[in-house]
PDB file of C-alpha atoms in Angstrom:
ATOM      1  CA  MET A  19     -17.471  27.053   4.266  1.00 45.00           C
ATOM      2  CA  LYS A  20     -17.330  23.623   2.621  1.00 46.00           C
ATOM      3  CA  ASN A  21     -15.535  20.568   3.984  1.00 51.00           C
ATOM      4  CA  MET A  22     -15.076  22.011   7.443  1.00 51.00           C
ATOM      5  CA  GLU A  23     -13.021  19.914   9.820  1.00 51.00           C
ATOM      6  CA  ARG A  24     -13.005  19.706  13.594  1.00 50.00           C
ATOM      7  CA  GLU A  25     -10.053  22.124  13.905  1.00 53.00           C
ATOM      8  CA  ASP A  26     -11.827  24.708  11.715  1.00 53.00           C
ATOM      9  CA  ILE A  27     -14.911  24.680  13.928  1.00 52.00           C
ATOM     10  CA  HIS A  28     -12.851  25.021  17.099  1.00 52.00           C
ATOM     11  CA  ILE A  29     -10.892  27.956  15.638  1.00 55.00           C
ATOM     12  CA  ILE A  30     -14.162  29.682  14.641  1.00 52.00           C
ATOM     13  CA  GLY A  31     -15.572  29.037  18.121  1.00 53.00           C
ATOM     14  CA  ARG A  32     -12.566  30.624  19.828  1.00 56.00           C
ATOM     15  CA  HIS A  33     -12.589  33.746  17.680  1.00 55.00           C
ATOM     16  CA  SER A  34     -16.334  34.354  17.438  1.00 55.00           C
ATOM     17  CA  ASN A  35     -19.462  34.504  19.591  1.00 59.00           C
ATOM     18  CA  LEU A  36     -20.608  31.082  18.455  1.00 58.00           C
ATOM     19  CA  THR A  37     -22.432  29.306  21.297  1.00 60.00           C
ATOM     20  CA  GLU A  38     -21.840  25.773  22.504  1.00 61.00           C
ATOM     21  CA  LYS A  39     -25.057  24.665  20.827  1.00 62.00           C
ATOM     22  CA  GLY A  40     -23.858  26.191  17.562  1.00 60.00           C
ATOM     23  CA  ILE A  41     -20.515  24.409  17.854  1.00 57.00           C
ATOM     24  CA  ALA A  42     -22.262  21.111  18.606  1.00 60.00           C
ATOM     25  CA  LYS A  43     -24.561  21.603  15.625  1.00 61.00           C
ATOM     26  CA  ALA A  44     -21.636  22.407  13.304  1.00 59.00           C
ATOM     27  CA  LEU A  45     -19.736  19.332  14.520  1.00 54.00           C
ATOM     28  CA  LYS A  46     -22.801  17.160  13.971  1.00 57.00           C
ATOM     29  CA  GLU A  47     -23.392  18.439  10.453  1.00 57.00           C
ATOM     30  CA  ASN A  48     -19.786  18.529   9.239  1.00 55.00           C
ATOM     31  CA  VAL A  49     -17.652  16.173  11.345  1.00 53.00           C
ATOM     32  CA  TYR A  50     -19.661  13.463  13.096  1.00 54.00           C
ATOM     33  CA  ASN A  51     -20.927  10.501  11.113  1.00 54.00           C
ATOM     34  CA  ASP A  52     -24.696  10.057  10.995  1.00 57.00           C
ATOM     35  CA  LYS A  53     -26.706   6.825  11.315  1.00 60.00           C
ATOM     36  CA  GLU A  54     -26.575   6.133   7.574  1.00 62.00           C
ATOM     37  CA  ALA A  55     -22.781   6.504   7.440  1.00 58.00           C
ATOM     38  CA  TRP A  56     -22.310   4.105  10.366  1.00 59.00           C
ATOM     39  CA  GLN A  57     -24.669   1.557   8.801  1.00 63.00           C
ATOM     40  CA  LYS A  58     -22.715   1.689   5.545  1.00 61.00           C
ATOM     41  CA  PHE A  59     -19.432   1.315   7.417  1.00 59.00           C
ATOM     42  CA  PHE A  60     -20.561  -1.682   9.463  1.00 61.00           C
ATOM     43  CA  GLN A  61     -22.098  -3.292   6.385  1.00 62.00           C
ATOM     44  CA  LEU A  62     -18.830  -3.156   4.486  1.00 63.00           C
ATOM     45  CA  PHE A  63     -16.826  -4.064   7.584  1.00 64.00           C
ATOM     46  CA  PHE A  64     -18.778  -7.206   8.405  1.00 65.00           C
ATOM     47  CA  ILE A  65     -18.932  -8.298   4.761  1.00 66.00           C
ATOM     48  CA  SER A  66     -15.145  -7.841   4.439  1.00 66.00           C
ATOM     49  CA  LEU A  67     -14.681  -9.713   7.712  1.00 72.00           C
ATOM     50  CA  GLY A  68     -16.954 -12.528   6.538  1.00 69.00           C
ATOM     51  CA  VAL A  69     -15.201 -12.866   3.188  1.00 65.00           C
ATOM     52  CA  GLY A  70     -11.805 -12.832   4.922  1.00 68.00           C
ATOM     53  CA  PHE A  71     -12.825 -15.524   7.442  1.00 72.00           C
ATOM     54  CA  THR A  72     -14.373 -17.624   4.660  1.00 70.00           C
ATOM     55  CA  VAL A  73     -11.183 -17.569   2.583  1.00 69.00           C
ATOM     56  CA  SER A  74      -9.083 -18.265   5.684  1.00 72.00           C
ATOM     57  CA  GLY A  75     -11.371 -21.165   6.573  1.00 73.00           C
ATOM     58  CA  ILE A  76     -10.971 -22.660   3.112  1.00 68.00           C
ATOM     59  CA  VAL A  77      -7.188 -22.401   3.339  1.00 68.00           C
ATOM     60  CA  PHE A  78      -7.053 -24.007   6.819  1.00 70.00           C
ATOM     61  CA  PHE A  79      -9.539 -26.683   5.748  1.00 69.00           C
ATOM     62  CA  PHE A  80      -7.183 -27.870   3.021  1.00 63.00           C
ATOM     63  CA  ALA A  81      -4.145 -27.561   5.270  1.00 64.00           C
ATOM     64  CA  TYR A  82      -5.724 -29.692   8.029  1.00 67.00           C
ATOM     65  CA  ASN A  83      -7.436 -32.333   5.860  1.00 67.00           C
ATOM     66  CA  TRP A  84      -4.940 -32.474   3.013  1.00 61.00           C
ATOM     67  CA  ALA A  85      -3.866 -36.093   3.473  1.00 64.00           C
ATOM     68  CA  ASP A  86      -7.441 -37.397   3.776  1.00 67.00           C
ATOM     69  CA  LEU A  87      -8.904 -35.683   0.707  1.00 66.00           C
ATOM     70  CA  HIS A  88      -8.981 -37.146  -2.793  1.00 69.00           C
ATOM     71  CA  LYS A  89      -7.416 -34.943  -5.467  1.00 71.00           C
ATOM     72  CA  PHE A  90     -10.768 -34.593  -7.230  1.00 74.00           C
ATOM     73  CA  VAL A  91     -12.331 -33.329  -4.016  1.00 69.00           C
ATOM     74  CA  LYS A  92      -9.494 -30.859  -3.447  1.00 71.00           C
ATOM     75  CA  ILE A  93      -9.732 -29.276  -6.867  1.00 74.00           C
ATOM     76  CA  GLY A  94     -13.526 -29.625  -7.075  1.00 77.00           C
ATOM     77  CA  LEU A  95     -14.159 -27.859  -3.783  1.00 74.00           C
ATOM     78  CA  THR A  96     -11.828 -24.986  -4.640  1.00 75.00           C
ATOM     79  CA  GLU A  97     -13.269 -24.535  -8.126  1.00 79.00           C
ATOM     80  CA  GLY A  98     -16.822 -24.833  -6.805  1.00 80.00           C
ATOM     81  CA  VAL A  99     -16.288 -22.096  -4.216  1.00 77.00           C
ATOM     82  CA  LEU A 100     -14.549 -19.908  -6.793  1.00 82.00           C
ATOM     83  CA  ILE A 101     -17.376 -20.357  -9.344  1.00 84.00           C
ATOM     84  CA  ALA A 102     -20.041 -19.709  -6.710  1.00 82.00           C
ATOM     85  CA  THR A 103     -18.253 -16.566  -5.594  1.00 81.00           C
ATOM     86  CA  THR A 104     -17.962 -15.326  -9.167  1.00 82.00           C
ATOM     87  CA  ILE A 105     -21.657 -15.973  -9.786  1.00 86.00           C
ATOM     88  CA  ILE A 106     -22.559 -13.932  -6.701  1.00 81.00           C
ATOM     89  CA  VAL A 107     -20.464 -11.076  -8.036  1.00 80.00           C
ATOM     90  CA  LEU A 108     -22.443 -11.109 -11.299  1.00 82.00           C
ATOM     91  CA  LEU A 109     -25.808 -10.696  -9.565  1.00 80.00           C
ATOM     92  CA  PRO A 110     -27.241  -7.316 -10.633  1.00 77.00           C
ATOM     93  CA  LYS A 111     -28.856  -6.301  -7.338  1.00 76.00           C
ATOM     94  CA  ILE A 112     -25.659  -6.401  -5.271  1.00 77.00           C
ATOM     95  CA  ASN A 113     -24.142  -3.090  -4.163  1.00 77.00           C
ATOM     96  CA  SER A 114     -20.940  -2.203  -6.048  1.00 78.00           C
ATOM     97  CA  ASN A 115     -18.844  -2.019  -2.877  1.00 78.00           C
ATOM     98  CA  ILE A 116     -20.077  -5.430  -1.710  1.00 80.00           C
ATOM     99  CA  ARG A 117     -19.438  -6.825  -5.183  1.00 83.00           C
ATOM    100  CA  ASN A 118     -15.850  -5.528  -5.107  1.00 84.00           C
ATOM    101  CA  VAL A 119     -15.225  -7.010  -1.647  1.00 82.00           C
ATOM    102  CA  ILE A 120     -16.475 -10.432  -2.803  1.00 83.00           C
ATOM    103  CA  LEU A 121     -14.391 -10.123  -5.979  1.00 86.00           C
ATOM    104  CA  THR A 122     -11.318  -9.469  -3.839  1.00 84.00           C
ATOM    105  CA  GLY A 123     -12.036 -12.683  -1.942  1.00 82.00           C
ATOM    106  CA  ALA A 124     -12.431 -14.512  -5.245  1.00 85.00           C
ATOM    107  CA  SER A 125      -9.041 -13.180  -6.337  1.00 87.00           C
ATOM    108  CA  VAL A 126      -7.475 -14.716  -3.251  1.00 84.00           C
ATOM    109  CA  LEU A 127      -9.214 -18.016  -4.035  1.00 83.00           C
ATOM    110  CA  VAL A 128      -7.503 -18.007  -7.447  1.00 87.00           C
ATOM    111  CA  GLY A 129      -4.223 -18.246  -5.596  1.00 84.00           C
ATOM    112  CA  VAL A 130      -5.608 -21.041  -3.429  1.00 80.00           C
ATOM    113  CA  LEU A 131      -6.661 -22.946  -6.579  1.00 81.00           C
ATOM    114  CA  PHE A 132      -3.179 -22.667  -8.124  1.00 81.00           C
ATOM    115  CA  ALA A 133      -1.597 -23.746  -4.832  1.00 78.00           C
ATOM    116  CA  VAL A 134      -3.870 -26.813  -4.594  1.00 76.00           C
ATOM    117  CA  PHE A 135      -3.195 -27.739  -8.245  1.00 74.00           C
ATOM    118  CA  GLY A 136       0.566 -27.390  -7.773  1.00 71.00           C
ATOM    119  CA  GLN A 137       0.586 -29.509  -4.619  1.00 70.00           C
ATOM    120  CA  ILE A 138      -1.482 -32.295  -6.174  1.00 67.00           C
ATOM    121  CA  TYR A 139       0.428 -32.675  -9.429  1.00 62.00           C
ATOM    122  CA  GLN A 140       3.817 -31.580  -8.116  1.00 62.00           C
ATOM    123  CA  THR A 141       4.383 -29.317 -11.092  1.00 59.00           C
ATOM    124  CA  GLY A 142       7.881 -28.519  -9.908  1.00 54.00           C
ATOM    125  CA  ALA A 143       7.453 -24.887 -10.841  1.00 53.00           C
ATOM    126  CA  ASN A 144       9.461 -22.225  -9.123  1.00 60.00           C
ATOM    127  CA  ALA A 145       7.651 -20.081  -6.623  1.00 79.00           C
ATOM    128  CA  TYR A 146       7.645 -17.115  -8.989  1.00 82.00           C
ATOM    129  CA  ASP A 147       5.593 -19.172 -11.500  1.00 84.00           C
ATOM    130  CA  PHE A 148       2.837 -19.547  -8.953  1.00 85.00           C
ATOM    131  CA  PHE A 149       2.629 -15.829  -8.222  1.00 88.00           C
ATOM    132  CA  LEU A 150       2.996 -14.964 -11.915  1.00 89.00           C
ATOM    133  CA  ALA A 151       0.017 -17.157 -12.839  1.00 88.00           C
ATOM    134  CA  TRP A 152      -1.972 -15.702  -9.949  1.00 89.00           C
ATOM    135  CA  THR A 153      -1.184 -12.177 -11.137  1.00 92.00           C
ATOM    136  CA  VAL A 154      -2.090 -12.870 -14.756  1.00 91.00           C
ATOM    137  CA  PHE A 155      -5.425 -14.527 -14.017  1.00 91.00           C
ATOM    138  CA  VAL A 156      -6.743 -11.745 -11.745  1.00 90.00           C
ATOM    139  CA  THR A 157      -5.660  -8.911 -13.993  1.00 91.00           C
ATOM    140  CA  LEU A 158      -9.032  -8.608 -15.731  1.00 90.00           C
ATOM    141  CA  TRP A 159     -10.900  -8.484 -12.411  1.00 89.00           C
ATOM    142  CA  VAL A 160      -8.567  -5.799 -11.120  1.00 89.00           C
ATOM    143  CA  LEU A 161      -9.082  -3.603 -14.209  1.00 88.00           C
ATOM    144  CA  VAL A 162     -12.848  -4.067 -14.246  1.00 86.00           C
ATOM    145  CA  SER A 163     -13.472  -3.488 -10.530  1.00 84.00           C
ATOM    146  CA  ASN A 164     -11.008  -0.604 -10.089  1.00 83.00           C
ATOM    147  CA  PHE A 165     -11.178  -1.345  -6.335  1.00 85.00           C
ATOM    148  CA  ALA A 166      -8.331  -0.011  -4.193  1.00 85.00           C
ATOM    149  CA  PRO A 167      -7.865  -3.112  -1.934  1.00 86.00           C
ATOM    150  CA  LEU A 168      -7.836  -5.364  -4.997  1.00 88.00           C
ATOM    151  CA  TRP A 169      -5.308  -3.067  -6.677  1.00 90.00           C
ATOM    152  CA  LEU A 170      -3.162  -3.310  -3.556  1.00 89.00           C
ATOM    153  CA  LEU A 171      -3.336  -7.112  -3.663  1.00 90.00           C
ATOM    154  CA  TYR A 172      -2.431  -6.987  -7.368  1.00 93.00           C
ATOM    155  CA  LEU A 173       0.572  -4.754  -6.658  1.00 94.00           C
ATOM    156  CA  VAL A 174       1.737  -7.083  -3.877  1.00 93.00           C
ATOM    157  CA  LEU A 175       1.558  -9.995  -6.312  1.00 93.00           C
ATOM    158  CA  ILE A 176       3.596  -8.091  -8.912  1.00 94.00           C
ATOM    159  CA  ASN A 177       6.281  -7.184  -6.365  1.00 94.00           C
ATOM    160  CA  THR A 178       6.409 -10.735  -5.004  1.00 92.00           C
ATOM    161  CA  THR A 179       6.659 -12.232  -8.489  1.00 92.00           C
ATOM    162  CA  PHE A 180       9.476  -9.902  -9.451  1.00 92.00           C
ATOM    163  CA  ILE A 181      11.458 -10.477  -6.249  1.00 92.00           C
ATOM    164  CA  LEU A 182      11.161 -14.271  -6.506  1.00 90.00           C
ATOM    165  CA  TYR A 183      12.112 -14.160 -10.195  1.00 91.00           C
ATOM    166  CA  SER A 184      15.269 -12.202  -9.354  1.00 89.00           C
ATOM    167  CA  GLN A 185      16.178 -14.753  -6.661  1.00 87.00           C
ATOM    168  CA  GLN A 186      15.362 -17.954  -8.524  1.00 85.00           C
ATOM    169  CA  VAL A 187      15.991 -17.198 -12.211  1.00 84.00           C
ATOM    170  CA  ALA A 188      17.863 -13.938 -12.770  1.00 83.00           C
ATOM    171  CA  LYS A 189      20.480 -14.666 -10.124  1.00 83.00           C
ATOM    172  CA  ASP A 190      23.032 -12.426 -11.852  1.00 85.00           C
ATOM    173  CA  TRP A 191      20.946  -9.314 -11.203  1.00 88.00           C
ATOM    174  CA  SER A 192      22.453  -7.093  -8.554  1.00 88.00           C
ATOM    175  CA  GLU A 193      20.469  -5.986  -5.518  1.00 90.00           C
ATOM    176  CA  VAL A 194      20.741  -2.343  -6.616  1.00 90.00           C
ATOM    177  CA  PHE A 195      19.282  -3.214 -10.009  1.00 91.00           C
ATOM    178  CA  VAL A 196      16.389  -5.162  -8.425  1.00 92.00           C
ATOM    179  CA  CYS A 197      15.610  -2.330  -5.986  1.00 92.00           C
ATOM    180  CA  SER A 198      15.788   0.176  -8.853  1.00 93.00           C
ATOM    181  CA  LEU A 199      13.250  -1.740 -10.946  1.00 93.00           C
ATOM    182  CA  LEU A 200      10.942  -2.243  -7.969  1.00 94.00           C
ATOM    183  CA  PHE A 201      11.204   1.466  -7.158  1.00 95.00           C
ATOM    184  CA  ILE A 202      10.366   2.378 -10.765  1.00 94.00           C
ATOM    185  CA  ILE A 203       7.380   0.000 -10.842  1.00 94.00           C
ATOM    186  CA  ASN A 204       5.846   1.254  -7.598  1.00 94.00           C
ATOM    187  CA  ALA A 205       6.645   4.925  -8.276  1.00 93.00           C
ATOM    188  CA  THR A 206       5.030   4.641 -11.726  1.00 93.00           C
ATOM    189  CA  VAL A 207       1.892   3.194 -10.170  1.00 91.00           C
ATOM    190  CA  LEU A 208       1.858   5.956  -7.564  1.00 91.00           C
ATOM    191  CA  ILE A 209       2.352   8.799 -10.050  1.00 89.00           C
ATOM    192  CA  SER A 210      -0.270   7.315 -12.393  1.00 88.00           C
ATOM    193  CA  ALA A 211      -2.748   6.981  -9.535  1.00 88.00           C
ATOM    194  CA  ILE A 212      -2.184  10.591  -8.438  1.00 85.00           C
ATOM    195  CA  PHE A 213      -2.245  12.340 -11.784  1.00 81.00           C
ATOM    196  CA  LEU A 214      -4.208   9.990 -14.042  1.00 75.00           C
ATOM    197  CA  GLY A 215      -6.745   8.479 -11.654  1.00 65.00           C
ATOM    198  CA  LYS A 216     -10.261   9.361 -12.805  1.00 57.00           C
ATOM    199  CA  LYS A 217     -11.932   8.382  -9.546  1.00 62.00           C
ATOM    200  CA  LYS A 218     -10.996   9.589  -6.115  1.00 74.00           C
ATOM    201  CA  ILE A 219      -8.360   7.165  -4.872  1.00 80.00           C
ATOM    202  CA  PRO A 220      -8.186   6.541  -1.094  1.00 82.00           C
ATOM    203  CA  ASN A 221      -5.268   8.202   0.670  1.00 84.00           C
ATOM    204  CA  TRP A 222      -4.367   4.964   2.441  1.00 85.00           C
ATOM    205  CA  PHE A 223      -3.694   3.308  -0.908  1.00 88.00           C
ATOM    206  CA  LEU A 224      -1.539   6.204  -2.149  1.00 89.00           C
ATOM    207  CA  ASN A 225       0.377   6.341   1.146  1.00 90.00           C
ATOM    208  CA  THR A 226       0.990   2.576   1.118  1.00 91.00           C
ATOM    209  CA  VAL A 227       2.363   2.618  -2.430  1.00 93.00           C
ATOM    210  CA  ALA A 228       4.413   5.748  -1.647  1.00 93.00           C
ATOM    211  CA  LEU A 229       5.893   4.060   1.437  1.00 93.00           C
ATOM    212  CA  ALA A 230       6.799   1.000  -0.629  1.00 93.00           C
ATOM    213  CA  SER A 231       8.427   3.192  -3.323  1.00 94.00           C
ATOM    214  CA  VAL A 232      10.463   5.184  -0.818  1.00 94.00           C
ATOM    215  CA  SER A 233      11.521   1.996   0.965  1.00 94.00           C
ATOM    216  CA  TYR A 234      12.819   0.424  -2.251  1.00 94.00           C
ATOM    217  CA  ALA A 235      14.673   3.606  -3.173  1.00 93.00           C
ATOM    218  CA  THR A 236      16.235   3.877   0.290  1.00 94.00           C
ATOM    219  CA  ILE A 237      17.281   0.239   0.404  1.00 93.00           C
ATOM    220  CA  GLY A 238      18.747   0.409  -3.097  1.00 92.00           C
ATOM    221  CA  VAL A 239      20.747   3.579  -2.405  1.00 92.00           C
ATOM    222  CA  VAL A 240      22.061   2.279   0.924  1.00 92.00           C
ATOM    223  CA  ILE A 241      23.144  -0.990  -0.697  1.00 91.00           C
ATOM    224  CA  GLY A 242      24.789   0.969  -3.517  1.00 89.00           C
ATOM    225  CA  VAL A 243      26.690   3.077  -0.984  1.00 88.00           C
ATOM    226  CA  PHE A 244      28.271   0.082   0.724  1.00 87.00           C
ATOM    227  CA  ASP A 245      28.608  -2.165  -2.321  1.00 83.00           C
ATOM    228  CA  LYS A 246      31.146  -1.868  -5.095  1.00 77.00           C
ATOM    229  CA  TYR A 247      30.415   0.496  -7.952  1.00 75.00           C
ATOM    230  CA  GLN A 248      27.582  -0.562 -10.221  1.00 78.00           C
ATOM    231  CA  ALA A 249      26.340   1.051 -13.437  1.00 82.00           C
ATOM    232  CA  THR A 250      22.761   1.062 -12.106  1.00 86.00           C
ATOM    233  CA  PHE A 251      23.625   3.091  -9.016  1.00 88.00           C
ATOM    234  CA  PRO A 252      23.948   6.555 -10.647  1.00 90.00           C
ATOM    235  CA  ILE A 253      20.670   5.972 -12.494  1.00 91.00           C
ATOM    236  CA  LEU A 254      18.961   5.069  -9.221  1.00 91.00           C
ATOM    237  CA  ILE A 255      20.364   8.229  -7.607  1.00 92.00           C
ATOM    238  CA  LEU A 256      19.034  10.396 -10.439  1.00 93.00           C
ATOM    239  CA  ILE A 257      15.575   8.783 -10.479  1.00 93.00           C
ATOM    240  CA  THR A 258      15.360   8.943  -6.704  1.00 93.00           C
ATOM    241  CA  ALA A 259      16.297  12.627  -6.622  1.00 93.00           C
ATOM    242  CA  ILE A 260      13.686  13.515  -9.270  1.00 93.00           C
ATOM    243  CA  THR A 261      10.957  11.425  -7.623  1.00 93.00           C
ATOM    244  CA  PHE A 262      11.699  12.770  -4.133  1.00 93.00           C
ATOM    245  CA  ALA A 263      11.572  16.341  -5.465  1.00 93.00           C
ATOM    246  CA  LEU A 264       8.187  15.605  -7.062  1.00 92.00           C
ATOM    247  CA  GLY A 265       7.038  14.061  -3.775  1.00 91.00           C
ATOM    248  CA  ILE A 266       7.987  17.171  -1.789  1.00 91.00           C
ATOM    249  CA  TRP A 267       6.251  19.384  -4.359  1.00 91.00           C
ATOM    250  CA  HIS A 268       3.123  17.234  -4.281  1.00 89.00           C
ATOM    251  CA  GLY A 269       3.128  17.221  -0.472  1.00 88.00           C
ATOM    252  CA  LEU A 270       3.276  21.008  -0.339  1.00 87.00           C
ATOM    253  CA  LYS A 271       0.665  21.379  -3.040  1.00 87.00           C
ATOM    254  CA  THR A 272      -1.852  18.984  -1.486  1.00 83.00           C
ATOM    255  CA  LYS A 273      -0.895  19.887   2.102  1.00 81.00           C
ATOM    256  CA  SER A 274      -0.019  16.302   2.879  1.00 83.00           C
ATOM    257  CA  GLY A 275       2.366  15.810   5.746  1.00 84.00           C
ATOM    258  CA  PHE A 276       2.941  12.186   4.789  1.00 88.00           C
ATOM    259  CA  TYR A 277       5.267  12.932   1.882  1.00 90.00           C
ATOM    260  CA  LEU A 278       6.995  15.703   3.884  1.00 89.00           C
ATOM    261  CA  SER A 279       7.852  13.201   6.611  1.00 90.00           C
ATOM    262  CA  VAL A 280       8.628   9.977   4.726  1.00 92.00           C
ATOM    263  CA  ILE A 281      11.032  11.549   2.215  1.00 92.00           C
ATOM    264  CA  PRO A 282      13.135  13.482   4.782  1.00 92.00           C
ATOM    265  CA  PHE A 283      13.430  10.362   6.929  1.00 93.00           C
ATOM    266  CA  SER A 284      14.606   8.433   3.894  1.00 93.00           C
ATOM    267  CA  LEU A 285      17.232  11.115   3.213  1.00 93.00           C
ATOM    268  CA  ILE A 286      18.378  10.916   6.857  1.00 93.00           C
ATOM    269  CA  ILE A 287      18.961   7.178   6.455  1.00 93.00           C
ATOM    270  CA  ILE A 288      20.866   7.687   3.200  1.00 92.00           C
ATOM    271  CA  VAL A 289      23.079  10.434   4.631  1.00 92.00           C
ATOM    272  CA  SER A 290      23.770   8.286   7.709  1.00 91.00           C
ATOM    273  CA  ALA A 291      24.860   5.445   5.447  1.00 90.00           C
ATOM    274  CA  LEU A 292      27.209   7.809   3.596  1.00 90.00           C
ATOM    275  CA  LEU A 293      28.782   8.945   6.842  1.00 89.00           C
ATOM    276  CA  ILE A 294      29.308   5.357   8.021  1.00 88.00           C
ATOM    277  CA  LYS A 295      30.817   4.538   4.596  1.00 87.00           C
ATOM    278  CA  ILE A 296      33.402   7.268   5.122  1.00 86.00           C
ATOM    279  CA  SER A 297      34.453   5.858   8.459  1.00 79.00           C
ATOM    280  CA  ASP A 298      33.161   3.148  10.775  1.00 74.00           C
ATOM    281  CA  GLY A 299      35.087   4.338  13.823  1.00 77.00           C
ATOM    282  CA  GLU A 300      33.642   5.125  17.223  1.00 80.00           C
ATOM    283  CA  MET A 301      33.672   8.871  16.655  1.00 84.00           C
ATOM    284  CA  MET A 302      31.794   8.488  13.392  1.00 84.00           C
ATOM    285  CA  PHE A 303      29.075   6.421  15.072  1.00 85.00           C
ATOM    286  CA  LEU A 304      28.771   9.167  17.670  1.00 87.00           C
ATOM    287  CA  LEU A 305      28.553  11.770  14.911  1.00 89.00           C
ATOM    288  CA  VAL A 306      25.922   9.723  13.083  1.00 88.00           C
ATOM    289  CA  SER A 307      23.882   9.393  16.285  1.00 89.00           C
ATOM    290  CA  LEU A 308      24.001  13.154  16.825  1.00 92.00           C
ATOM    291  CA  PHE A 309      23.107  13.747  13.186  1.00 90.00           C
ATOM    292  CA  ILE A 310      20.067  11.460  13.399  1.00 90.00           C
ATOM    293  CA  ILE A 311      18.803  13.055  16.623  1.00 91.00           C
ATOM    294  CA  THR A 312      19.260  16.580  15.295  1.00 92.00           C
ATOM    295  CA  SER A 313      17.832  15.947  11.815  1.00 92.00           C
ATOM    296  CA  VAL A 314      14.795  14.050  13.128  1.00 90.00           C
ATOM    297  CA  THR A 315      14.099  16.827  15.636  1.00 92.00           C
ATOM    298  CA  LEU A 316      14.358  19.512  12.957  1.00 91.00           C
ATOM    299  CA  THR A 317      12.134  17.512  10.602  1.00 89.00           C
ATOM    300  CA  ILE A 318       9.417  17.111  13.222  1.00 89.00           C
ATOM    301  CA  LYS A 319       9.669  20.798  14.163  1.00 90.00           C
ATOM    302  CA  ASN A 320       9.308  21.874  10.529  1.00 88.00           C
ATOM    303  CA  LEU A 321       6.345  19.543  10.061  1.00 87.00           C
ATOM    304  CA  ILE A 322       4.620  21.049  13.098  1.00 86.00           C
ATOM    305  CA  ASP A 323       5.278  24.595  11.840  1.00 86.00           C
ATOM    306  CA  ILE A 324       3.987  23.749   8.356  1.00 85.00           C
ATOM    307  CA  GLN A 325       0.895  22.111   9.846  1.00 80.00           C
ATOM    308  CA  LYS A 326       0.174  25.199  11.919  1.00 79.00           C
ATOM    309  CA  LYS A 327       0.607  27.385   8.844  1.00 80.00           C
ATOM    310  CA  TRP A 328      -1.838  25.235   6.866  1.00 73.00           C
ATOM    311  CA  THR A 329      -4.345  25.352   9.736  1.00 69.00           C
ATOM    312  CA  ASN A 330      -4.201  29.161   9.859  1.00 67.00           C
ATOM    313  CA  GLU A 331      -4.743  29.394   6.115  1.00 60.00           C
ATOM    314  CA  LYS A 332      -8.057  27.582   6.306  1.00 53.00           C
TER     315      LYS A 332
END
């Protein structure tokens, strides 16, 4: 059996004559990490920690010594560190994972450089301009590296840029419209990553993007329920229904309990908002409380039953 997990080995041990030594051997070969795996983990961990502390140190250095530094020193130091980091990335003998971690740190330094430039020359740009420039100038690195943490940073920059643009420039955009566009952006990235991704994409990245997508959809629908009628609201309802149905189907197909838990909880919030919209009296709040308790309990029970069914099918 390939890709055996801890639960599989314990099930085999309970229903066979496998000895304790055999179980220990199976766990060691299929579940426990060996010395090489731990060395690789700690190597990446300490490099990521070092890059993170280095970037944080640069940021705090400028924040603490800002008034005492000449503008040439401020820009020169930032550009020098950024150039040195980029040169290290281009060295051929560096491991690809280490190269991607350093490139992620360099991408953060791009934002530091734009922040220093804006503070020195008082460009007067809106906040969204800063994040837009940051997003544009790291795009090539993101595409070349195809590194999940860097993609997550890139997606955060896109979301931040769009939200600040809607608040500072497109002030006539409704909250439902903004949430709808953010939901479409993140859901498109998620669907593309699942169905079009050539390399194996980490589950934590997919789950993070899925959680962001569901959150935007939930917030948009809840706002649309309580707000006056908007033309965008029916479109958001339709897109949300289709995407949630695809999410449930994907969760059942891949045996992922994440989608089967996040989407039902989102629906519970939406239905609760509908009930409160109908009436905000004391009895309705009691009914909503009972509905939440009952629906959450049933959701958890169904998830446990499904998980047991999947375990028995292995």
